Amino acid sequence: MVDAGISTKQILNRMKLRNLNPSKLKAIFISHEHSDHISGARVLEKRLNIPVFMTTRTWYGAYKNQRPNHPRFFTPGDKIMIGEFKIHTFLKNHDATEPCSFRIEYQKKSIGVFTDIGNPCKNVTYHLKKCHGLFLEANYDEKMLWEGRYPWYLKKRVASDVGHLSNKQAFDLLTTHGGKNLKCVFLSHISKENNSPEIAIQSMRELTSKFDIRITSRYEAGEVYQF
Ligand SMILES: [Zn+2]
Ligand SMILES: [Zn+2]
């Protein structure tokens, strides 16, 4: 599992709805210490008795009451084996202490989980090229952000090089670096305030002949997709 930013109850409910067995979950990887990525990890760690992987700085950066009790530390760049899955860890640009993303490789196929990226760095483009499936941030529509209700400092933070990827940035990234193997893209981390699923999908319309582009919801379990 990559990140656990909702309650354990919600996570287990949503897995059940998709007939996913929690006992098959072997590890959790935390990308960074913002609550929407870590708040459920501590309880889930205890409930399922599974390791939570994160960097030391991420652990220290987290609120004390959200820190897992028995963290397994990695250094960005490490490759970690969980059964037959190889987890590639790498640094990205985001305003957290040591923000990471992950590419999960299994039988020569890779799924990337790339969210919370201010500006795509070489690590992001390198790993994106190797992906067959991708969870890619499409956080905000530029017009909605700048004309929206967020206070000025927050608008600047979201749009900065250490904030989030806009629909346009996600589109450009896919256009330039989406490899020939890439089949399916799940648009992720869609802002409640500055975007909508319809607008995010619409912004990718020129790419729908090339990739199967889908949406993930913040409110409910996504579909189970098989490669
Ligand atoms: Zn974040
Ligand atoms: Zn986030």
PDB file of C-alpha atoms and ligand atoms in Angstrom:
ATOM      1  CA  MET A   1       0.000   0.000   0.000  1.00  0.00           C
ATOM      2  CA  VAL A   2       1.250   3.456  -0.843  1.00  0.00           C
ATOM      3  CA  ASP A   3       0.228   6.067   1.748  1.00  0.00           C
ATOM      4  CA  ALA A   4      -2.556   5.829   4.310  1.00  0.00           C
ATOM      5  CA  GLY A   5      -4.205   9.202   4.635  1.00  0.00           C
ATOM      6  CA  ILE A   6      -7.683   8.086   5.688  1.00  0.00           C
ATOM      7  CA  SER A   7      -8.809   6.193   8.759  1.00  0.00           C
ATOM      8  CA  THR A   8      -8.150   2.493   9.157  1.00  0.00           C
ATOM      9  CA  LYS A   9     -11.904   1.940   9.280  1.00  0.00           C
ATOM     10  CA  GLN A  10     -12.305   3.645   5.895  1.00  0.00           C
ATOM     11  CA  ILE A  11      -9.364   1.761   4.388  1.00  0.00           C
ATOM     12  CA  LEU A  12     -10.684  -1.623   5.520  1.00  0.00           C
ATOM     13  CA  ASN A  13     -14.245  -0.784   4.426  1.00  0.00           C
ATOM     14  CA  ARG A  14     -13.088   0.285   0.996  1.00  0.00           C
ATOM     15  CA  MET A  15     -10.952  -2.844   0.577  1.00  0.00           C
ATOM     16  CA  LYS A  16     -13.902  -5.019   1.563  1.00  0.00           C
ATOM     17  CA  LEU A  17     -16.097  -3.317  -1.040  1.00  0.00           C
ATOM     18  CA  ARG A  18     -13.617  -4.439  -3.688  1.00  0.00           C
ATOM     19  CA  ASN A  19     -13.133  -7.924  -2.250  1.00  0.00           C
ATOM     20  CA  LEU A  20      -9.528  -7.188  -1.322  1.00  0.00           C
ATOM     21  CA  ASN A  21      -8.242  -9.190   1.617  1.00  0.00           C
ATOM     22  CA  PRO A  22      -6.352  -7.013   4.161  1.00  0.00           C
ATOM     23  CA  SER A  23      -4.290 -10.004   5.261  1.00  0.00           C
ATOM     24  CA  LYS A  24      -2.620  -9.898   1.842  1.00  0.00           C
ATOM     25  CA  LEU A  25      -1.275  -6.454   2.583  1.00  0.00           C
ATOM     26  CA  LYS A  26       2.425  -6.873   3.361  1.00  0.00           C
ATOM     27  CA  ALA A  27       3.734  -3.330   3.834  1.00  0.00           C
ATOM     28  CA  ILE A  28       2.845   0.342   3.702  1.00  0.00           C
ATOM     29  CA  PHE A  29       5.105   2.923   2.086  1.00  0.00           C
ATOM     30  CA  ILE A  30       4.651   6.532   3.182  1.00  0.00           C
ATOM     31  CA  SER A  31       5.597   9.201   0.645  1.00  0.00           C
ATOM     32  CA  HIS A  32       5.775  12.168   3.050  1.00  0.00           C
ATOM     33  CA  GLU A  33       4.488  13.396   6.386  1.00  0.00           C
ATOM     34  CA  HIS A  34       1.475  15.488   5.305  1.00  0.00           C
ATOM     35  CA  SER A  35      -1.619  14.206   7.100  1.00  0.00           C
ATOM     36  CA  ASP A  36      -3.456  13.279   3.914  1.00  0.00           C
ATOM     37  CA  HIS A  37      -0.743  10.628   3.371  1.00  0.00           C
ATOM     38  CA  ILE A  38       0.078   9.369   6.843  1.00  0.00           C
ATOM     39  CA  SER A  39      -2.840   9.927   9.234  1.00  0.00           C
ATOM     40  CA  GLY A  40      -4.105   6.328   9.032  1.00  0.00           C
ATOM     41  CA  ALA A  41      -0.738   4.567   9.076  1.00  0.00           C
ATOM     42  CA  ARG A  42      -0.218   4.212  12.802  1.00  0.00           C
ATOM     43  CA  VAL A  43      -3.515   2.452  13.483  1.00  0.00           C
ATOM     44  CA  LEU A  44      -3.244   0.311  10.352  1.00  0.00           C
ATOM     45  CA  GLU A  45       0.263  -0.757  11.359  1.00  0.00           C
ATOM     46  CA  LYS A  46      -1.066  -1.938  14.677  1.00  0.00           C
ATOM     47  CA  ARG A  47      -4.251  -3.527  13.341  1.00  0.00           C
ATOM     48  CA  LEU A  48      -2.594  -5.548  10.576  1.00  0.00           C
ATOM     49  CA  ASN A  49       0.812  -5.899  12.198  1.00  0.00           C
ATOM     50  CA  ILE A  50       2.661  -4.913   9.036  1.00  0.00           C
ATOM     51  CA  PRO A  51       5.770  -2.773   8.526  1.00  0.00           C
ATOM     52  CA  VAL A  52       5.503   0.899   7.606  1.00  0.00           C
ATOM     53  CA  PHE A  53       8.373   2.127   5.425  1.00  0.00           C
ATOM     54  CA  MET A  54       9.377   5.775   5.400  1.00  0.00           C
ATOM     55  CA  THR A  55      12.470   7.936   5.596  1.00  0.00           C
ATOM     56  CA  THR A  56      13.859   9.006   8.955  1.00  0.00           C
ATOM     57  CA  ARG A  57      13.204  12.663   8.189  1.00  0.00           C
ATOM     58  CA  THR A  58       9.615  11.898   7.204  1.00  0.00           C
ATOM     59  CA  TRP A  59       9.099  10.136  10.525  1.00  0.00           C
ATOM     60  CA  TYR A  60      10.478  13.089  12.478  1.00  0.00           C
ATOM     61  CA  GLY A  61       8.514  15.509  10.307  1.00  0.00           C
ATOM     62  CA  ALA A  62       5.203  13.818  11.123  1.00  0.00           C
ATOM     63  CA  TYR A  63       2.950  14.844  13.998  1.00  0.00           C
ATOM     64  CA  LYS A  64       3.914  12.778  17.042  1.00  0.00           C
ATOM     65  CA  ASN A  65       0.495  11.145  17.229  1.00  0.00           C
ATOM     66  CA  GLN A  66       0.717  10.101  13.563  1.00  0.00           C
ATOM     67  CA  ARG A  67       4.160   8.492  13.706  1.00  0.00           C
ATOM     68  CA  PRO A  68       4.123   4.705  13.285  1.00  0.00           C
ATOM     69  CA  ASN A  69       5.468   2.922  16.343  1.00  0.00           C
ATOM     70  CA  HIS A  70       7.867   0.609  14.534  1.00  0.00           C
ATOM     71  CA  PRO A  71       8.914   2.413  11.352  1.00  0.00           C
ATOM     72  CA  ARG A  72      11.212   0.748   8.837  1.00  0.00           C
ATOM     73  CA  PHE A  73      13.503   3.428   7.503  1.00  0.00           C
ATOM     74  CA  PHE A  74      14.769   3.690   3.950  1.00  0.00           C
ATOM     75  CA  THR A  75      17.014   6.170   2.166  1.00  0.00           C
ATOM     76  CA  PRO A  76      15.594   7.745  -1.011  1.00  0.00           C
ATOM     77  CA  GLY A  77      16.975   5.792  -3.938  1.00  0.00           C
ATOM     78  CA  ASP A  78      16.761   2.458  -2.104  1.00  0.00           C
ATOM     79  CA  LYS A  79      15.076  -0.471  -3.810  1.00  0.00           C
ATOM     80  CA  ILE A  80      13.168  -2.622  -1.356  1.00  0.00           C
ATOM     81  CA  MET A  81      11.851  -6.130  -1.953  1.00  0.00           C
ATOM     82  CA  ILE A  82       8.452  -7.040  -0.483  1.00  0.00           C
ATOM     83  CA  GLY A  83       7.898 -10.621  -1.576  1.00  0.00           C
ATOM     84  CA  GLU A  84       8.285 -10.485  -5.347  1.00  0.00           C
ATOM     85  CA  PHE A  85       7.540  -6.770  -5.533  1.00  0.00           C
ATOM     86  CA  LYS A  86      10.463  -4.422  -5.985  1.00  0.00           C
ATOM     87  CA  ILE A  87       9.730  -0.943  -4.636  1.00  0.00           C
ATOM     88  CA  HIS A  88      11.828   1.797  -6.209  1.00  0.00           C
ATOM     89  CA  THR A  89      11.988   4.855  -3.951  1.00  0.00           C
ATOM     90  CA  PHE A  90      13.037   8.296  -5.148  1.00  0.00           C
ATOM     91  CA  LEU A  91      12.985  11.956  -4.134  1.00  0.00           C
ATOM     92  CA  LYS A  92      10.605  14.466  -5.694  1.00  0.00           C
ATOM     93  CA  ASN A  93       9.876  18.202  -5.370  1.00  0.00           C
ATOM     94  CA  HIS A  94       7.314  18.937  -2.662  1.00  0.00           C
ATOM     95  CA  ASP A  95       7.234  21.021   0.502  1.00  0.00           C
ATOM     96  CA  ALA A  96       7.802  18.203   2.979  1.00  0.00           C
ATOM     97  CA  THR A  97      10.979  17.193   4.827  1.00  0.00           C
ATOM     98  CA  GLU A  98      12.019  14.381   2.473  1.00  0.00           C
ATOM     99  CA  PRO A  99       9.248  13.773  -0.085  1.00  0.00           C
ATOM    100  CA  CYS A 100       9.427  10.506  -2.023  1.00  0.00           C
ATOM    101  CA  SER A 101       7.490   8.669  -4.677  1.00  0.00           C
ATOM    102  CA  PHE A 102       7.422   5.013  -5.548  1.00  0.00           C
ATOM    103  CA  ARG A 103       7.488   2.726  -8.558  1.00  0.00           C
ATOM    104  CA  ILE A 104       6.393  -0.825  -7.834  1.00  0.00           C
ATOM    105  CA  GLU A 105       7.853  -3.442 -10.133  1.00  0.00           C
ATOM    106  CA  TYR A 106       6.517  -6.974 -10.473  1.00  0.00           C
ATOM    107  CA  GLN A 107       7.290  -9.447 -13.257  1.00  0.00           C
ATOM    108  CA  LYS A 108       8.802  -6.722 -15.441  1.00  0.00           C
ATOM    109  CA  LYS A 109       5.791  -4.477 -15.174  1.00  0.00           C
ATOM    110  CA  SER A 110       5.695  -1.277 -13.155  1.00  0.00           C
ATOM    111  CA  ILE A 111       3.049   0.838 -11.490  1.00  0.00           C
ATOM    112  CA  GLY A 112       3.996   4.354 -10.435  1.00  0.00           C
ATOM    113  CA  VAL A 113       2.335   6.374  -7.699  1.00  0.00           C
ATOM    114  CA  PHE A 114       3.307   9.975  -8.378  1.00  0.00           C
ATOM    115  CA  THR A 115       1.397  12.620  -6.438  1.00  0.00           C
ATOM    116  CA  ASP A 116       2.307  15.770  -4.518  1.00  0.00           C
ATOM    117  CA  ILE A 117       4.812  17.028  -7.067  1.00  0.00           C
ATOM    118  CA  GLY A 118       5.487  20.730  -7.479  1.00  0.00           C
ATOM    119  CA  ASN A 119       7.582  20.424 -10.563  1.00  0.00           C
ATOM    120  CA  PRO A 120       8.594  17.140 -12.197  1.00  0.00           C
ATOM    121  CA  CYS A 121      12.315  16.471 -11.681  1.00  0.00           C
ATOM    122  CA  LYS A 122      14.545  13.972 -13.483  1.00  0.00           C
ATOM    123  CA  ASN A 123      13.657  11.240 -10.982  1.00  0.00           C
ATOM    124  CA  VAL A 124       9.975  11.582 -11.870  1.00  0.00           C
ATOM    125  CA  THR A 125      10.530  11.525 -15.637  1.00  0.00           C
ATOM    126  CA  TYR A 126      13.010   8.626 -15.391  1.00  0.00           C
ATOM    127  CA  HIS A 127      10.597   6.411 -13.482  1.00  0.00           C
ATOM    128  CA  LEU A 128       7.546   7.553 -15.433  1.00  0.00           C
ATOM    129  CA  LYS A 129       9.108   6.245 -18.648  1.00  0.00           C
ATOM    130  CA  LYS A 130       9.266   2.775 -17.109  1.00  0.00           C
ATOM    131  CA  CYS A 131       5.632   2.645 -16.001  1.00  0.00           C
ATOM    132  CA  HIS A 132       2.882   0.421 -17.423  1.00  0.00           C
ATOM    133  CA  GLY A 133       0.311   1.896 -15.090  1.00  0.00           C
ATOM    134  CA  LEU A 134       0.416   5.216 -13.340  1.00  0.00           C
ATOM    135  CA  PHE A 135      -1.317   7.110 -10.576  1.00  0.00           C
ATOM    136  CA  LEU A 136      -0.539  10.661 -11.578  1.00  0.00           C
ATOM    137  CA  GLU A 137      -1.427  13.824  -9.738  1.00  0.00           C
ATOM    138  CA  ALA A 138      -3.769  16.203 -11.566  1.00  0.00           C
ATOM    139  CA  ASN A 139      -4.369  18.471  -8.599  1.00  0.00           C
ATOM    140  CA  TYR A 140      -5.731  21.732  -9.918  1.00  0.00           C
ATOM    141  CA  ASP A 141      -7.116  23.644 -12.845  1.00  0.00           C
ATOM    142  CA  GLU A 142      -5.123  26.876 -13.131  1.00  0.00           C
ATOM    143  CA  LYS A 143      -8.145  29.110 -13.689  1.00  0.00           C
ATOM    144  CA  MET A 144     -10.056  27.574 -10.775  1.00  0.00           C
ATOM    145  CA  LEU A 145      -7.065  27.949  -8.465  1.00  0.00           C
ATOM    146  CA  TRP A 146      -6.328  31.600  -9.233  1.00  0.00           C
ATOM    147  CA  GLU A 147     -10.000  32.634  -9.279  1.00  0.00           C
ATOM    148  CA  GLY A 148     -10.933  30.429  -6.335  1.00  0.00           C
ATOM    149  CA  ARG A 149     -11.421  30.863  -2.617  1.00  0.00           C
ATOM    150  CA  TYR A 150      -7.971  29.860  -1.341  1.00  0.00           C
ATOM    151  CA  PRO A 151      -6.033  32.605   0.434  1.00  0.00           C
ATOM    152  CA  TRP A 152      -3.249  34.120  -1.637  1.00  0.00           C
ATOM    153  CA  TYR A 153      -0.397  32.384   0.225  1.00  0.00           C
ATOM    154  CA  LEU A 154      -2.033  29.000  -0.323  1.00  0.00           C
ATOM    155  CA  LYS A 155      -2.609  29.623  -4.031  1.00  0.00           C
ATOM    156  CA  LYS A 156       1.077  30.467  -4.369  1.00  0.00           C
ATOM    157  CA  ARG A 157       2.074  27.377  -2.413  1.00  0.00           C
ATOM    158  CA  VAL A 158      -0.076  25.023  -4.519  1.00  0.00           C
ATOM    159  CA  ALA A 159       1.237  26.464  -7.799  1.00  0.00           C
ATOM    160  CA  SER A 160       4.887  26.640  -6.663  1.00  0.00           C
ATOM    161  CA  ASP A 161       7.695  24.260  -7.612  1.00  0.00           C
ATOM    162  CA  VAL A 162       7.184  22.466  -4.290  1.00  0.00           C
ATOM    163  CA  GLY A 163       3.384  22.378  -4.401  1.00  0.00           C
ATOM    164  CA  HIS A 164       1.179  20.306  -6.678  1.00  0.00           C
ATOM    165  CA  LEU A 165       0.866  19.331 -10.346  1.00  0.00           C
ATOM    166  CA  SER A 166      -1.824  21.111 -12.331  1.00  0.00           C
ATOM    167  CA  ASN A 167      -3.915  19.365 -14.981  1.00  0.00           C
ATOM    168  CA  LYS A 168      -1.781  21.129 -17.573  1.00  0.00           C
ATOM    169  CA  GLN A 169       1.498  20.018 -16.006  1.00  0.00           C
ATOM    170  CA  ALA A 170       0.218  16.435 -15.800  1.00  0.00           C
ATOM    171  CA  PHE A 171      -0.816  16.619 -19.463  1.00  0.00           C
ATOM    172  CA  ASP A 172       2.597  17.969 -20.511  1.00  0.00           C
ATOM    173  CA  LEU A 173       4.386  15.336 -18.460  1.00  0.00           C
ATOM    174  CA  LEU A 174       2.402  12.510 -20.064  1.00  0.00           C
ATOM    175  CA  THR A 175       2.804  13.971 -23.537  1.00  0.00           C
ATOM    176  CA  THR A 176       6.568  14.301 -23.217  1.00  0.00           C
ATOM    177  CA  HIS A 177       7.512  11.306 -21.087  1.00  0.00           C
ATOM    178  CA  GLY A 178       4.671   8.761 -21.218  1.00  0.00           C
ATOM    179  CA  GLY A 179       6.505   5.668 -22.505  1.00  0.00           C
ATOM    180  CA  LYS A 180       5.332   3.166 -25.098  1.00  0.00           C
ATOM    181  CA  ASN A 181       4.533   0.690 -22.343  1.00  0.00           C
ATOM    182  CA  LEU A 182       2.175   3.005 -20.530  1.00  0.00           C
ATOM    183  CA  LYS A 183      -1.368   1.694 -20.794  1.00  0.00           C
ATOM    184  CA  CYS A 184      -3.407   3.193 -18.021  1.00  0.00           C
ATOM    185  CA  VAL A 185      -3.284   6.480 -16.140  1.00  0.00           C
ATOM    186  CA  PHE A 186      -5.349   7.119 -13.022  1.00  0.00           C
ATOM    187  CA  LEU A 187      -5.656  10.841 -12.393  1.00  0.00           C
ATOM    188  CA  SER A 188      -5.107  11.297  -8.661  1.00  0.00           C
ATOM    189  CA  HIS A 189      -5.006  13.774  -5.785  1.00  0.00           C
ATOM    190  CA  ILE A 190      -7.690  15.854  -7.518  1.00  0.00           C
ATOM    191  CA  SER A 191      -8.414  18.983  -5.486  1.00  0.00           C
ATOM    192  CA  LYS A 192     -11.881  19.322  -4.021  1.00  0.00           C
ATOM    193  CA  GLU A 193     -11.663  23.098  -4.243  1.00  0.00           C
ATOM    194  CA  ASN A 194      -9.662  23.835  -7.403  1.00  0.00           C
ATOM    195  CA  ASN A 195     -10.568  21.030  -9.792  1.00  0.00           C
ATOM    196  CA  SER A 196     -13.235  18.476 -10.613  1.00  0.00           C
ATOM    197  CA  PRO A 197     -13.082  14.947 -12.036  1.00  0.00           C
ATOM    198  CA  GLU A 198     -14.825  16.179 -15.204  1.00  0.00           C
ATOM    199  CA  ILE A 199     -12.397  19.037 -15.736  1.00  0.00           C
ATOM    200  CA  ALA A 200      -9.375  16.816 -15.035  1.00  0.00           C
ATOM    201  CA  ILE A 201     -10.539  14.194 -17.557  1.00  0.00           C
ATOM    202  CA  GLN A 202     -11.411  16.900 -20.060  1.00  0.00           C
ATOM    203  CA  SER A 203      -7.905  18.341 -19.831  1.00  0.00           C
ATOM    204  CA  MET A 204      -6.506  14.977 -21.012  1.00  0.00           C
ATOM    205  CA  ARG A 205      -8.833  14.514 -23.996  1.00  0.00           C
ATOM    206  CA  GLU A 206      -6.009  14.748 -26.552  1.00  0.00           C
ATOM    207  CA  LEU A 207      -4.318  11.800 -24.883  1.00  0.00           C
ATOM    208  CA  THR A 208      -7.253   9.415 -24.660  1.00  0.00           C
ATOM    209  CA  SER A 209      -6.349   7.724 -27.947  1.00  0.00           C
ATOM    210  CA  LYS A 210      -2.903   6.984 -26.538  1.00  0.00           C
ATOM    211  CA  PHE A 211      -3.656   6.026 -22.928  1.00  0.00           C
ATOM    212  CA  ASP A 212      -6.590   4.630 -20.996  1.00  0.00           C
ATOM    213  CA  ILE A 213      -7.230   7.599 -18.712  1.00  0.00           C
ATOM    214  CA  ARG A 214      -9.316   7.151 -15.578  1.00  0.00           C
ATOM    215  CA  ILE A 215     -10.171   8.985 -12.408  1.00  0.00           C
ATOM    216  CA  THR A 216      -9.614   8.154  -8.753  1.00  0.00           C
ATOM    217  CA  SER A 217     -12.016   9.465  -6.139  1.00  0.00           C
ATOM    218  CA  ARG A 218     -11.173  10.869  -2.740  1.00  0.00           C
ATOM    219  CA  TYR A 219     -14.496   9.605  -1.413  1.00  0.00           C
ATOM    220  CA  GLU A 220     -14.724   5.986  -2.469  1.00  0.00           C
ATOM    221  CA  ALA A 221     -12.853   2.857  -3.409  1.00  0.00           C
ATOM    222  CA  GLY A 222     -11.522   2.826  -6.927  1.00  0.00           C
ATOM    223  CA  GLU A 223     -11.976  -0.046  -9.310  1.00  0.00           C
ATOM    224  CA  VAL A 224      -9.660  -3.051  -9.332  1.00  0.00           C
ATOM    225  CA  TYR A 225      -7.646  -2.900 -12.515  1.00  0.00           C
ATOM    226  CA  GLN A 226      -5.646  -5.843 -13.843  1.00  0.00           C
ATOM    227  CA  PHE A 227      -2.636  -5.640 -16.109  1.00  0.00           C
TER     228      PHE A 227
HETATM  229 ZN    ZN B   1       1.762  16.814   0.426  1.00  0.00          ZN
HETATM  230 ZN    ZN B   2      -1.166  15.234  -0.559  1.00  0.00          ZN
END
